[in-house]
CSV table of N, CA and C in Angstrom, one decimal:
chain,number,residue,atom,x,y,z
A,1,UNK,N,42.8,-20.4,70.3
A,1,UNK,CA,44.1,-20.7,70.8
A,1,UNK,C,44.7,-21.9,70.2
A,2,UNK,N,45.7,-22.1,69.4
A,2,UNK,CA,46.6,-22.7,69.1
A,2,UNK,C,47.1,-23.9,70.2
A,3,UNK,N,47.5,-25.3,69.5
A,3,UNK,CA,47.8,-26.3,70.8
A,3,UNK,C,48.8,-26.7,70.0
A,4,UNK,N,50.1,-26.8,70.5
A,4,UNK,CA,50.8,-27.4,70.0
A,4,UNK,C,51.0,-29.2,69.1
A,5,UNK,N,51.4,-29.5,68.2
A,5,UNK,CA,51.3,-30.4,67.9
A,5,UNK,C,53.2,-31.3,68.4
A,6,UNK,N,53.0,-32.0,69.2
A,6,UNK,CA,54.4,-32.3,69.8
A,6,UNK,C,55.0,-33.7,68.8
A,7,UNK,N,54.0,-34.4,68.4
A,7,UNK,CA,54.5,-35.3,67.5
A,7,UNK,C,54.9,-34.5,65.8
A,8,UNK,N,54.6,-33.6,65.7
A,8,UNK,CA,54.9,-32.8,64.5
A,8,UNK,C,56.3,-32.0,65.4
A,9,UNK,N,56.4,-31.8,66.1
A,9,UNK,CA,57.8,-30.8,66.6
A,9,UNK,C,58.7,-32.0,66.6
A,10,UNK,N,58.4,-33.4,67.5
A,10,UNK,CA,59.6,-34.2,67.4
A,10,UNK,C,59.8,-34.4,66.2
A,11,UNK,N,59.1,-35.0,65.5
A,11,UNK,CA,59.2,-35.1,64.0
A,11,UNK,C,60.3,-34.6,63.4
A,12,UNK,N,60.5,-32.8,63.2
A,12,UNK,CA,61.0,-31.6,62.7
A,12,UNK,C,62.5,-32.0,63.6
A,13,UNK,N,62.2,-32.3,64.5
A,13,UNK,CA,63.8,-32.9,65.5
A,13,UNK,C,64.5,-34.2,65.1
A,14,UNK,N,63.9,-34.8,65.0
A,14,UNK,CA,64.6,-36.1,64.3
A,14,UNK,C,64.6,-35.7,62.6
A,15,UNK,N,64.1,-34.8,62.1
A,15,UNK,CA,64.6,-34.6,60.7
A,15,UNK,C,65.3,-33.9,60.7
A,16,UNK,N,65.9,-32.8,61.0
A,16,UNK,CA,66.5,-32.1,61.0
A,16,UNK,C,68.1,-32.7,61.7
A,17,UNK,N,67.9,-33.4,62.9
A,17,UNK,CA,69.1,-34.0,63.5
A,17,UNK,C,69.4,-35.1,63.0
A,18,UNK,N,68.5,-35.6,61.9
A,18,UNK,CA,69.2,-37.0,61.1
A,18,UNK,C,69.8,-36.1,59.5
A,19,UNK,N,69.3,-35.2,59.5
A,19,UNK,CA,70.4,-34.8,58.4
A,19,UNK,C,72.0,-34.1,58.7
A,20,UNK,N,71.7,-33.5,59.6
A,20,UNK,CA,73.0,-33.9,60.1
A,20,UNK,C,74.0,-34.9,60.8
A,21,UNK,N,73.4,-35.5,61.1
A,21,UNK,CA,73.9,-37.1,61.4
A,21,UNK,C,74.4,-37.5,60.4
A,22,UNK,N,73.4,-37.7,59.1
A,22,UNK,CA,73.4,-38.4,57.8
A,22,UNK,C,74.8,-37.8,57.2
A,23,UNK,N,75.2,-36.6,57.8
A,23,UNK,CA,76.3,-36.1,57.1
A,23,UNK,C,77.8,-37.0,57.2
A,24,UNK,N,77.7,-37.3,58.7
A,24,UNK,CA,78.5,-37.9,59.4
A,24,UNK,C,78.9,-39.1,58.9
A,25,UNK,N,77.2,-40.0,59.3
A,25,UNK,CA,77.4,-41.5,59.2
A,25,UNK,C,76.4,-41.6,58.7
A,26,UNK,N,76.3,-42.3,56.9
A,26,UNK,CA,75.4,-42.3,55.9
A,26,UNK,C,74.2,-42.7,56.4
A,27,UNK,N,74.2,-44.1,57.2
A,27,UNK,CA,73.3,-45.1,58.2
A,27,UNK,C,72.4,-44.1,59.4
A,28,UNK,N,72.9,-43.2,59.6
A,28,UNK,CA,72.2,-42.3,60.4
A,28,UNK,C,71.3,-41.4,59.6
A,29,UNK,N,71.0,-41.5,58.8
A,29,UNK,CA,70.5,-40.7,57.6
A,29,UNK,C,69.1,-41.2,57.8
A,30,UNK,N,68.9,-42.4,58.0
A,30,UNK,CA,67.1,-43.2,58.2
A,30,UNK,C,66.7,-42.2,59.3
A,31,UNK,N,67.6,-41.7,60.6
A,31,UNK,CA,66.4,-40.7,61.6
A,31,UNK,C,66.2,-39.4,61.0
A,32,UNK,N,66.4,-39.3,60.1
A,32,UNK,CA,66.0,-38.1,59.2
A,32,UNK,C,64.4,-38.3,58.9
A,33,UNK,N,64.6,-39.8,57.9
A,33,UNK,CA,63.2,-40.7,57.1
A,33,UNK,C,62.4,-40.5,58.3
A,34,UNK,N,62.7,-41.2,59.0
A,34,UNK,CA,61.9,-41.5,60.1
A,34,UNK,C,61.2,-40.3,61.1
A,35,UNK,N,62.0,-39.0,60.7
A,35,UNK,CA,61.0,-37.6,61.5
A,35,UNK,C,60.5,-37.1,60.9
A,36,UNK,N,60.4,-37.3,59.3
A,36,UNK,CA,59.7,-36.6,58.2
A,36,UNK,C,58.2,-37.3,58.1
A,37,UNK,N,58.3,-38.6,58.1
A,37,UNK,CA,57.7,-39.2,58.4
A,37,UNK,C,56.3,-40.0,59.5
A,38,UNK,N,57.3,-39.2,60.6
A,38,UNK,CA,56.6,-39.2,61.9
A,38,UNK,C,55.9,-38.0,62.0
A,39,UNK,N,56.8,-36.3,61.7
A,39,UNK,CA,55.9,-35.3,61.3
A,39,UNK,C,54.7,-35.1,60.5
A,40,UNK,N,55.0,-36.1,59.4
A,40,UNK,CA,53.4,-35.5,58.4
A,40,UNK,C,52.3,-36.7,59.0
A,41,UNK,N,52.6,-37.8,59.5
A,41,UNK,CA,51.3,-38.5,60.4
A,41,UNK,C,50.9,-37.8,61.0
A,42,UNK,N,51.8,-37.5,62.5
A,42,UNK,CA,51.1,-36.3,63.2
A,42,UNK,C,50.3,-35.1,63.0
A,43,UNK,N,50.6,-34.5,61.9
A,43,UNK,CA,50.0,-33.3,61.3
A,43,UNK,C,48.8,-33.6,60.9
A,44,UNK,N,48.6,-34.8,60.0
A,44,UNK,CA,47.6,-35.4,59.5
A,44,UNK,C,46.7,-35.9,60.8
A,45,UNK,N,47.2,-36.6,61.5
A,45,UNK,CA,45.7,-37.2,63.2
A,45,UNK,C,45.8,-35.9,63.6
A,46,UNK,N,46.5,-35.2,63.9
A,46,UNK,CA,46.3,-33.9,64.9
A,46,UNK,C,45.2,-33.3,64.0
A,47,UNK,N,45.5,-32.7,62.7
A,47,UNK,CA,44.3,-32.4,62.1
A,47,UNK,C,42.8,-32.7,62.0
A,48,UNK,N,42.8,-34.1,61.6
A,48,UNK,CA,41.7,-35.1,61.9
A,48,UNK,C,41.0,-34.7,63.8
A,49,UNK,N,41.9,-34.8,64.5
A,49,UNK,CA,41.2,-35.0,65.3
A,49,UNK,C,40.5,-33.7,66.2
A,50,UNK,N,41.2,-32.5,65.6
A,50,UNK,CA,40.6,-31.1,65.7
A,50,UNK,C,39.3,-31.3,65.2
A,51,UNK,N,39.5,-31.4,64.3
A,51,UNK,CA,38.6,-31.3,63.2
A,51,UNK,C,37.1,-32.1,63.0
A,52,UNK,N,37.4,-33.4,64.0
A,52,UNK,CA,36.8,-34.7,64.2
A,52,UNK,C,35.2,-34.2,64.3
A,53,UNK,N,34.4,-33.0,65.4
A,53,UNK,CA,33.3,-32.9,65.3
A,53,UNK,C,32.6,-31.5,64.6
A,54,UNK,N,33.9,-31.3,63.8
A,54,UNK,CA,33.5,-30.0,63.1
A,54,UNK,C,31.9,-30.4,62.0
A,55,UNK,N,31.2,-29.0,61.8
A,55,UNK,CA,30.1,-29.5,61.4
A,55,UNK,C,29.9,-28.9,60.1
A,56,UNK,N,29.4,-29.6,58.8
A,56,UNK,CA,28.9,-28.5,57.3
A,56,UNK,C,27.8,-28.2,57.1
A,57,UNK,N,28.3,-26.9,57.8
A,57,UNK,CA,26.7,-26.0,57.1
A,57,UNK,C,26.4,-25.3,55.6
A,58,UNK,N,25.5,-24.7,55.2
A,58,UNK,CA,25.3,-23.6,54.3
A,58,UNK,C,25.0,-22.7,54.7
A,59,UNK,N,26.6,-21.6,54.1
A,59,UNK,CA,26.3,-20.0,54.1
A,59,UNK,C,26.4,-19.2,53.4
A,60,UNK,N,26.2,-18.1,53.2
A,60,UNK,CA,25.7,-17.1,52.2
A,60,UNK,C,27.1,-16.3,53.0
A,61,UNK,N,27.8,-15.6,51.1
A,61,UNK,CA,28.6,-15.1,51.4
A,61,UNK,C,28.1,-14.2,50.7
A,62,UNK,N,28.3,-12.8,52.3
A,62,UNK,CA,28.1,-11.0,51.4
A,62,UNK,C,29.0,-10.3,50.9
A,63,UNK,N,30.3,-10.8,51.3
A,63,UNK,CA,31.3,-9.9,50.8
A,63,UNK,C,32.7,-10.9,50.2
A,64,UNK,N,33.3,-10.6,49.3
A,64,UNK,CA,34.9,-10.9,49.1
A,64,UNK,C,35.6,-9.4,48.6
A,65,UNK,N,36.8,-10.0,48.9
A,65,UNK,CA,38.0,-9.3,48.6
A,65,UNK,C,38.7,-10.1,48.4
A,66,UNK,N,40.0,-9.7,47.3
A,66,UNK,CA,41.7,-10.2,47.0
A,66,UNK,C,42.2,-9.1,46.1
A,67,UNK,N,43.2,-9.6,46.7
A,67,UNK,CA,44.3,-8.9,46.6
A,67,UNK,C,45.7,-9.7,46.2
A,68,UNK,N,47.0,-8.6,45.8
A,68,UNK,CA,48.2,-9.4,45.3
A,68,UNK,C,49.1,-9.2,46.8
A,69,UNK,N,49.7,-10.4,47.4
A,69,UNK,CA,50.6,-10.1,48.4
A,69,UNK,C,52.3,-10.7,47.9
A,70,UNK,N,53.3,-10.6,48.6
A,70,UNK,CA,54.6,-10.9,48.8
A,70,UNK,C,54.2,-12.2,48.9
A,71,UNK,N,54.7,-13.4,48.2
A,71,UNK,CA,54.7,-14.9,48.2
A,71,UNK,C,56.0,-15.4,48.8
A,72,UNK,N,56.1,-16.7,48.6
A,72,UNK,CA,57.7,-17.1,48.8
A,72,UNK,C,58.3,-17.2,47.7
A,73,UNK,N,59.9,-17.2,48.1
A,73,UNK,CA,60.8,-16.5,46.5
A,73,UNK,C,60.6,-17.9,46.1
A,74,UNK,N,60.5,-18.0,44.4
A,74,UNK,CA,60.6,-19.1,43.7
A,74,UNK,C,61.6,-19.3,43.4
A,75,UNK,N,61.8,-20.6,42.6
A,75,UNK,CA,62.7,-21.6,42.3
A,75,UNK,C,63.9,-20.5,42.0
A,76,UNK,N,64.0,-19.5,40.8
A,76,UNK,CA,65.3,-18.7,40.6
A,76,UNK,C,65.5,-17.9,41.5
A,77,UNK,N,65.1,-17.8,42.9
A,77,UNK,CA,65.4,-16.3,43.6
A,77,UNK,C,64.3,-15.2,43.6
A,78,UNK,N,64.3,-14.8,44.1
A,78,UNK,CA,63.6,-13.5,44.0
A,78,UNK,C,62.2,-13.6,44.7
A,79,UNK,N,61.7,-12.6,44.9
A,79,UNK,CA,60.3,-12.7,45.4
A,79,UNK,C,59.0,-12.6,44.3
A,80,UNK,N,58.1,-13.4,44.6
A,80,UNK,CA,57.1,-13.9,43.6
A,80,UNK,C,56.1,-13.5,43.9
A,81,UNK,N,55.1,-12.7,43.3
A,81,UNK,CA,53.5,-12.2,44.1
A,81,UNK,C,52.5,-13.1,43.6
A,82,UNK,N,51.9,-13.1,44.8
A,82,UNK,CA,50.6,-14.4,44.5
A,82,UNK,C,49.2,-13.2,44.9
A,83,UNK,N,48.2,-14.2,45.0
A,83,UNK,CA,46.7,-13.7,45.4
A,83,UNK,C,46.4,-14.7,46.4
A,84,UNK,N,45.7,-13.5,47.3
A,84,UNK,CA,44.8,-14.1,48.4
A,84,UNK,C,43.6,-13.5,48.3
A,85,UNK,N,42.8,-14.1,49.0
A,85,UNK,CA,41.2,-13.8,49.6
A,85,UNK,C,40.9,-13.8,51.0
A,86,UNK,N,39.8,-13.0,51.1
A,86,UNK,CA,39.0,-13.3,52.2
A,86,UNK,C,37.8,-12.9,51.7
A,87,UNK,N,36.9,-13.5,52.3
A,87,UNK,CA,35.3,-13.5,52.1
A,87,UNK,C,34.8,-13.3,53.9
A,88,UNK,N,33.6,-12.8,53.5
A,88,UNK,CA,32.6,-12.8,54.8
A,88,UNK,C,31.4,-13.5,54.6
A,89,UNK,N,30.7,-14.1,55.4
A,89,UNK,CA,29.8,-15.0,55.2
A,89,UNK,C,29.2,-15.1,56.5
A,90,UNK,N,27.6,-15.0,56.3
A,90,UNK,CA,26.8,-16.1,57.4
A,90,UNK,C,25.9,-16.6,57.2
A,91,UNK,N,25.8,-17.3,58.3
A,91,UNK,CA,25.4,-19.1,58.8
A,91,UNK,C,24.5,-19.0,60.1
A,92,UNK,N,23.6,-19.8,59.8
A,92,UNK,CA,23.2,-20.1,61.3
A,92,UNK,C,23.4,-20.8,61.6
A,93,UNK,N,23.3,-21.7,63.2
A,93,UNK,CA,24.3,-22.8,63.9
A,93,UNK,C,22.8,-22.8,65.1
A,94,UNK,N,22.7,-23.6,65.2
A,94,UNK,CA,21.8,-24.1,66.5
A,94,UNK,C,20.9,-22.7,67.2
A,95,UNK,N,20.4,-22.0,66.1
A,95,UNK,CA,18.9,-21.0,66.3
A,95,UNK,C,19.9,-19.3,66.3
A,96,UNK,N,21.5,-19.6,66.0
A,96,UNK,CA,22.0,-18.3,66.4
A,96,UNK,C,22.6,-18.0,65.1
A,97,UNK,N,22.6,-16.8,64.4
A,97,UNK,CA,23.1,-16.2,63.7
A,97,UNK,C,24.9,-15.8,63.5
A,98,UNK,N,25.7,-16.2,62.7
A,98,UNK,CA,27.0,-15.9,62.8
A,98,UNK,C,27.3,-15.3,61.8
A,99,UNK,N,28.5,-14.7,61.7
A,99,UNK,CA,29.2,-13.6,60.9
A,99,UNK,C,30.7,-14.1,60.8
A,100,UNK,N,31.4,-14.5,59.6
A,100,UNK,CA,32.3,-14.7,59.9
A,100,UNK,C,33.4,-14.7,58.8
A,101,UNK,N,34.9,-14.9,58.8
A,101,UNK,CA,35.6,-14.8,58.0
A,101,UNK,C,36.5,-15.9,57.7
A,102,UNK,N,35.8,-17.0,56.7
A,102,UNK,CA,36.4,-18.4,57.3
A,102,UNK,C,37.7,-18.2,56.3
A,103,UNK,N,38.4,-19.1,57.0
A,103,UNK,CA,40.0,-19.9,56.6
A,103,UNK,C,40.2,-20.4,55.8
A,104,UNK,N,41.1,-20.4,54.6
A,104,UNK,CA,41.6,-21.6,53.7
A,104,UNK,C,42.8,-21.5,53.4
A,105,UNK,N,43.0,-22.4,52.7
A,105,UNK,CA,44.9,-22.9,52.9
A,105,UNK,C,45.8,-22.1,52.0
A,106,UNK,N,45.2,-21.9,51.0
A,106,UNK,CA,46.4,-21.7,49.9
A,106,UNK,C,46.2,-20.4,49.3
A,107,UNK,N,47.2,-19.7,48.6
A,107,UNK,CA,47.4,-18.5,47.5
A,107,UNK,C,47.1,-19.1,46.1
A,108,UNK,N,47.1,-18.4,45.3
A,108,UNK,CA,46.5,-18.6,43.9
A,108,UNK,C,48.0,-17.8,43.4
A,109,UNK,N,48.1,-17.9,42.3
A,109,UNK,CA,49.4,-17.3,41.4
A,109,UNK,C,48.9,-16.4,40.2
A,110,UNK,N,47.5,-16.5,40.0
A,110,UNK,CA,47.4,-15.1,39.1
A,110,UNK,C,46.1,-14.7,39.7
A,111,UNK,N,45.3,-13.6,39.2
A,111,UNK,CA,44.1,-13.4,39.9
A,111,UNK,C,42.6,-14.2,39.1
A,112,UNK,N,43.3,-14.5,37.5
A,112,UNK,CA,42.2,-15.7,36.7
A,112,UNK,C,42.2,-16.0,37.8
A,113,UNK,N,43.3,-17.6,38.2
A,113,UNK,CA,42.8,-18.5,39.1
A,113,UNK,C,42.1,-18.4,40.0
A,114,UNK,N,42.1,-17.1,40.7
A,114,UNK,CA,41.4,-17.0,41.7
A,114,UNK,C,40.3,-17.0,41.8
A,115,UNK,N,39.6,-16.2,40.8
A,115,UNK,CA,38.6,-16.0,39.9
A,115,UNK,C,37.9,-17.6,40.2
A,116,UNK,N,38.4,-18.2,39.4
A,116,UNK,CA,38.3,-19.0,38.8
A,116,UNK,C,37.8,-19.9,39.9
A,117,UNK,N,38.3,-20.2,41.2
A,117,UNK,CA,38.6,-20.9,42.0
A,117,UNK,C,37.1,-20.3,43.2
A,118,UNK,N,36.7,-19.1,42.9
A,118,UNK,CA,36.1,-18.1,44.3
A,118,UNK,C,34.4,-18.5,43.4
A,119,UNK,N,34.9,-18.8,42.0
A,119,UNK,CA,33.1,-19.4,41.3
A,119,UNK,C,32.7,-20.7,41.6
A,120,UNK,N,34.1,-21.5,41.2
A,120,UNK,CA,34.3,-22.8,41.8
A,120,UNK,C,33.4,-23.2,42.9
A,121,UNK,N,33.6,-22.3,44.4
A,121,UNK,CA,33.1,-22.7,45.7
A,121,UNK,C,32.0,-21.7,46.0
A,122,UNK,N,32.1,-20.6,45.3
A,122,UNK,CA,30.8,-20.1,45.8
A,122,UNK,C,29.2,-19.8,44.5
A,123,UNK,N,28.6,-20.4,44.9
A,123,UNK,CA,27.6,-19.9,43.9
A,123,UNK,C,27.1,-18.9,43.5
A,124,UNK,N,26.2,-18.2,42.4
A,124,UNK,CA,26.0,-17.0,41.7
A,124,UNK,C,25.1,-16.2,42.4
A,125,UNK,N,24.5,-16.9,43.2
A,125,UNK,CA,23.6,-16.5,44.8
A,125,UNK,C,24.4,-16.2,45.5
A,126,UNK,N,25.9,-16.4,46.1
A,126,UNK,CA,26.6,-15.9,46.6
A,126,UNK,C,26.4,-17.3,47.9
A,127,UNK,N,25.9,-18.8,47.4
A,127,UNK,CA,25.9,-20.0,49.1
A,127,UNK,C,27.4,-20.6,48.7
A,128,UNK,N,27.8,-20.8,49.7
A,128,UNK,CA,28.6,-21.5,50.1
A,128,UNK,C,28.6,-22.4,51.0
A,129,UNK,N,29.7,-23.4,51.1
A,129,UNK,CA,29.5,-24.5,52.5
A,129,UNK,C,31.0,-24.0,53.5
A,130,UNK,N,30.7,-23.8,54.4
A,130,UNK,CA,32.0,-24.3,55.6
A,130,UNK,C,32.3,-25.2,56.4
A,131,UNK,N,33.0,-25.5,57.5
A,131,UNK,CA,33.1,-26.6,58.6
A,131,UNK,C,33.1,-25.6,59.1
A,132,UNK,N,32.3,-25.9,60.3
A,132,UNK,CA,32.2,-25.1,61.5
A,132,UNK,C,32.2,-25.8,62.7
A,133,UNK,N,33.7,-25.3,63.6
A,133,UNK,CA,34.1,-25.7,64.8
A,133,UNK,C,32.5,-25.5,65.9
A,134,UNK,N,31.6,-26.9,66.5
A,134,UNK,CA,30.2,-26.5,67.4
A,134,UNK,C,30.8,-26.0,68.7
A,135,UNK,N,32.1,-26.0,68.7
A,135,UNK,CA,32.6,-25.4,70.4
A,135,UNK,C,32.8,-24.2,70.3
A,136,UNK,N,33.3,-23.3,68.7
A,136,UNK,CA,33.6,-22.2,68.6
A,136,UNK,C,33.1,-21.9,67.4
A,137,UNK,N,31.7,-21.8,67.2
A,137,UNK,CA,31.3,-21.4,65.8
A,137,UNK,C,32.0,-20.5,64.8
A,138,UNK,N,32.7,-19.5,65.5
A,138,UNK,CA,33.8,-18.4,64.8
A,138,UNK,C,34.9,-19.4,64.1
A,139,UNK,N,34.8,-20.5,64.3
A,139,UNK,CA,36.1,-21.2,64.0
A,139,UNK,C,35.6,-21.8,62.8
A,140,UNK,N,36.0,-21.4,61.3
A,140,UNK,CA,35.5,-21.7,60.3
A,140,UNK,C,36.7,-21.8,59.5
A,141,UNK,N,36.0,-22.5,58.0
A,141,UNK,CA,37.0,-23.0,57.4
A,141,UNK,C,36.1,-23.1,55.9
A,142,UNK,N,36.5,-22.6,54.6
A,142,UNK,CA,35.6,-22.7,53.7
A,142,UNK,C,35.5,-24.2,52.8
A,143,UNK,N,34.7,-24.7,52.4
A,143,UNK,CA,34.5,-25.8,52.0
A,143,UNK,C,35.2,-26.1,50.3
A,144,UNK,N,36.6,-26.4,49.7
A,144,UNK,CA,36.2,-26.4,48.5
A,144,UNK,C,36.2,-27.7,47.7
A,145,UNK,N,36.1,-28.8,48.4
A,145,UNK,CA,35.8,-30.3,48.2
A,145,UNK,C,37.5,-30.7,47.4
A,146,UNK,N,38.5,-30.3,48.3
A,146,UNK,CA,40.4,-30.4,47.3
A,146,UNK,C,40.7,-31.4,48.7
A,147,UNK,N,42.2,-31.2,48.6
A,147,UNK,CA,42.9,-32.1,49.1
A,147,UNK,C,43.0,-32.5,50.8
A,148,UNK,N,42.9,-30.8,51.2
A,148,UNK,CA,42.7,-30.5,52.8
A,148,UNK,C,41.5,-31.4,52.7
A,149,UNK,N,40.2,-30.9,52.2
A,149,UNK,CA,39.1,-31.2,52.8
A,149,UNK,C,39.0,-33.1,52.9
A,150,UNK,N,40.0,-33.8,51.8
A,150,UNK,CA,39.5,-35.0,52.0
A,150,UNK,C,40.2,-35.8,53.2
A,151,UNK,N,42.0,-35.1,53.5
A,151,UNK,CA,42.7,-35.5,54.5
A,151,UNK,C,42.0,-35.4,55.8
A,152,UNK,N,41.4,-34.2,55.8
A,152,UNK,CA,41.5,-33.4,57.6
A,152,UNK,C,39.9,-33.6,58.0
A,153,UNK,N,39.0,-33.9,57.3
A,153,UNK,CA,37.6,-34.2,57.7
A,153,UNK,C,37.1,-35.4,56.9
């Protein structure tokens, strides 16, 4: 279940209503700065503090897939196809065996990179590492030591 992040929604509210403001009266243009600002902190501790007693285990991944999906339209218009994944993988967690289909953030833009990126994190044995939520072990996330992982844990 999803929790809202309310310092990320005001955020999105004072950015959004300082650019129109800013339209008005140039000087009103800072409550713009100031909810973009205020949004990506929040997003960043909210993160963090989900995330705060998540634990890294080692798991053995049996299965992947990817595929090409609908991306967002790029810079000239149009719609752009990217690549996604998903993997299956399990882990044990405190004497119990799990099964699971962890999370990660981004699409890839050709299927090399993906390639590329799926050798990267997982080894020729097929181990990999995740964070795994100890309140909801289903709640995973794959490990690929980038940008997320240095912000949010």
């Amino acid at each position: 279940m999803m929790e809202t992040n309310w310092g990320a929604v005001l955020g999105a509210l004072f950015f959004i209503g300082g650019i129109f403001a800013g339209l008005k009266v140039a000087a009103l243009f800072l409550i713009s700065i100031f909810g973009l600002v205020l949004a990506l902190i929040s997003i960043l501790f909210r993160g963090r503090i989900v995330r705060r007693n998540w634990k890294k285990v080692l798991a053995q991944c049996t299965d992947k897939e990817w595929k090409k999906v609908l991306g967002t339209p790029g810079q000239g218009g149009g719609v752009r196809l990217t690549w996604t994944f998903q993997l299956l993988c399990e882990f044990e967690l405190d004497g119990n065996r799990y099964t699971v289909t962890p999370e990660y953030w981004s699409t890839f833009i050709s299927e090399n990179r993906l390639q590329k990126f799926l050798d990267k994190v997982i080894s020729p044995d097929g181990a990999c590492q995740l964070w795994v939520n100890p309140k909801n072990p289903l709640q995973t996330e794959l490990i690929a030591n980038d940008i997320k992982d240095f912000l949010l844990h």
